Coordinates of C-alpha atoms and ligand atoms in Angstrom, one line a residue:
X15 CA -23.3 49.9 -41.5
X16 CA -19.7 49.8 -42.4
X17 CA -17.1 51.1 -40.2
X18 CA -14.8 53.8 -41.4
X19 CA -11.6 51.7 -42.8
X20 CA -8.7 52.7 -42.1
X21 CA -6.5 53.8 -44.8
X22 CA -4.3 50.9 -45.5
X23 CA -6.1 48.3 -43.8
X24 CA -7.9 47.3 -46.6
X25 CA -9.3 43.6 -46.2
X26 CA -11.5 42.6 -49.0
X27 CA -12.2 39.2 -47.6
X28 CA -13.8 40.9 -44.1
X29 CA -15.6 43.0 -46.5
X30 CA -17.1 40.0 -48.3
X31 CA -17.6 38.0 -45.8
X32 CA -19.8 41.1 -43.8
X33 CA -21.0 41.8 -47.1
X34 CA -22.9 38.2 -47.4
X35 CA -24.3 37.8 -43.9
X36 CA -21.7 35.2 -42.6
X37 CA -22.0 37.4 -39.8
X38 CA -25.3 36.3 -38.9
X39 CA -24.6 32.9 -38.4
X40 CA -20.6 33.2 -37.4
X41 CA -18.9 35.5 -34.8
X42 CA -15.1 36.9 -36.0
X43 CA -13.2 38.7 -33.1
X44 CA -12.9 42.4 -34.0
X45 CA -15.8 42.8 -36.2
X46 CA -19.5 43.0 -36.8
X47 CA -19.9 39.5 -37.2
X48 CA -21.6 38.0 -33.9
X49 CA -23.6 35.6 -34.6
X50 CA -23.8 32.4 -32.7
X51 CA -25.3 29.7 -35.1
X52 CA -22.1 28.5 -36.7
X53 CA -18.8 27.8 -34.9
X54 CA -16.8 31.0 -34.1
X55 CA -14.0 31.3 -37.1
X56 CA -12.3 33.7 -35.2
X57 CA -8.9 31.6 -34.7
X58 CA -9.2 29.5 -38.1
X59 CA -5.3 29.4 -38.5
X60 CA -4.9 27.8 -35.0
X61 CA -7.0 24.9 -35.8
X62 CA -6.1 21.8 -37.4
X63 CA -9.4 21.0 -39.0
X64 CA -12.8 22.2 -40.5
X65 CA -15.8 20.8 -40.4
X66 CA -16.0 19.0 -37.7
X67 CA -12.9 17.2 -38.1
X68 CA -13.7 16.0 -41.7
X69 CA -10.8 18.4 -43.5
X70 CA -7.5 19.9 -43.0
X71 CA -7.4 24.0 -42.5
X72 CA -6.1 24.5 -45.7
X73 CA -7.2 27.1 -48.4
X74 CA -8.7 24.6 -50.8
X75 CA -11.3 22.9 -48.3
X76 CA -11.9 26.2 -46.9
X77 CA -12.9 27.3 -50.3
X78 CA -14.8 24.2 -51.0
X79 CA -16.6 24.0 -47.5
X80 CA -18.1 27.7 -48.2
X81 CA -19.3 27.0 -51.4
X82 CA -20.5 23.4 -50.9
X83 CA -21.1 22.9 -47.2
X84 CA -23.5 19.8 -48.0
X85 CA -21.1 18.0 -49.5
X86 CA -18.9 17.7 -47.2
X87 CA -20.9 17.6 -43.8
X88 CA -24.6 16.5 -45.0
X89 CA -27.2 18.0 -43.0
X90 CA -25.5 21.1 -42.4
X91 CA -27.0 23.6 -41.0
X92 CA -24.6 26.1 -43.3
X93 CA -26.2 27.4 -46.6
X94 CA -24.2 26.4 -50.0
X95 CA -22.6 30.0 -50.8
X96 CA -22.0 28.5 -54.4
X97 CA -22.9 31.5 -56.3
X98 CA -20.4 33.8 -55.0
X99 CA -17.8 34.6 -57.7
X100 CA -14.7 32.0 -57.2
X101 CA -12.5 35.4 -56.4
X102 CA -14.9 36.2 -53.5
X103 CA -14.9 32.9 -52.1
X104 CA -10.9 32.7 -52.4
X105 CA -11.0 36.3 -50.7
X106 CA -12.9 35.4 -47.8
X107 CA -10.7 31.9 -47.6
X108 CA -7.6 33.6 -47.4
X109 CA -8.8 36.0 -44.7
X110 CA -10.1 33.5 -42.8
X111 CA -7.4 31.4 -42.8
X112 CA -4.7 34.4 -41.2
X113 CA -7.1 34.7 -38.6
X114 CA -5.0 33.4 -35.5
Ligands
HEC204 C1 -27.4 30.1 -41.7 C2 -26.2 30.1 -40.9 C3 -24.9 30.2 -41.6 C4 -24.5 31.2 -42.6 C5 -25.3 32.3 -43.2 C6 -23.1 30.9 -42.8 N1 -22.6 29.8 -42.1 FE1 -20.8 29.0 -42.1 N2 -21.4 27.5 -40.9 C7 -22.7 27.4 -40.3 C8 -22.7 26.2 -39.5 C9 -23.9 25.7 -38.7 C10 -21.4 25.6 -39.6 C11 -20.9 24.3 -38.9 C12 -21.1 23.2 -39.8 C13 -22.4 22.6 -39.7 O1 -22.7 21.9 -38.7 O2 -23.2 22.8 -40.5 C14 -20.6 26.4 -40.5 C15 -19.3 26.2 -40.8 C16 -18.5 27.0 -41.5 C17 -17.1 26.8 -41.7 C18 -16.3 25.7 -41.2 C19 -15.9 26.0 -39.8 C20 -15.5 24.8 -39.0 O3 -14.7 25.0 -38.1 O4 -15.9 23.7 -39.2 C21 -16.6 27.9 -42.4 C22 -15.2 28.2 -42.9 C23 -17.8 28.8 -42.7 N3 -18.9 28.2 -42.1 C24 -17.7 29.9 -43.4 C25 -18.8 30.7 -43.7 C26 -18.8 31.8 -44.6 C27 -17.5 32.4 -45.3 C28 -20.1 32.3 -44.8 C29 -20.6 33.4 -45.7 C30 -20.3 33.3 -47.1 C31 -20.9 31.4 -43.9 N4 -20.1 30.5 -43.3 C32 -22.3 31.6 -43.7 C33 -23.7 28.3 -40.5 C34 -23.7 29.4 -41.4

């Protein structure tokens, strides 16, 4: 299912993020990931919070809302994505974040 990369354009945060089936419940501009259960990260770096409001858009509570989305927002509807290696999670944070 993966698209031919092109050479250079080597994004391992897209990749992990496709990877784990964000996709399914998040859409991203520009790639596979449509789906329409989660709010559309598409333009993370232009917004001033995650959330719902409850954090800043800063690498750290990215990181920390992808692996422990109950703790922050209970009764979210997001899975905890705990078990990803930290590196992964970082990965996809970073990404996310230059997403304007
Ligand atoms: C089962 C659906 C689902 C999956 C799978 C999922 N999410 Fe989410 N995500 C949500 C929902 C729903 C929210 C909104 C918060 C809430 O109400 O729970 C959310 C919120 C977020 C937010 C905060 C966005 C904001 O503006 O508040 C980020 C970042 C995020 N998800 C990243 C990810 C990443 C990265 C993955 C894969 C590792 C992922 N999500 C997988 C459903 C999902």
């Amino acid at each position: 299912m993966r698209a031919n990369p092109s050479p250079g354009a080597s994004l391992p945060g897209r990749d992990i993020f496709l990877r784990n089936g964000c996709g399914a419940c998040h859409r991203v501009a520009g790639t596979q990931a449509e789906g329409g259960v989660g709010p559309d990260l598409s333009h993370m770096s232009s917004r001033g919070t995650i959330g719902a409001g409850v954090l800043p858009t800063d690498d750290e509570a990215v990181r920390s809302f992808i692996a422990h989305p109950h703790l922050i927002k209970p009764g979210s509807k997001m899975p905890d994505f705990n078990m990803l290696p930290q590196q992964d999670i970082a990965e996809i944070a970073s990404w996310l974040k230059g997403l304007e």
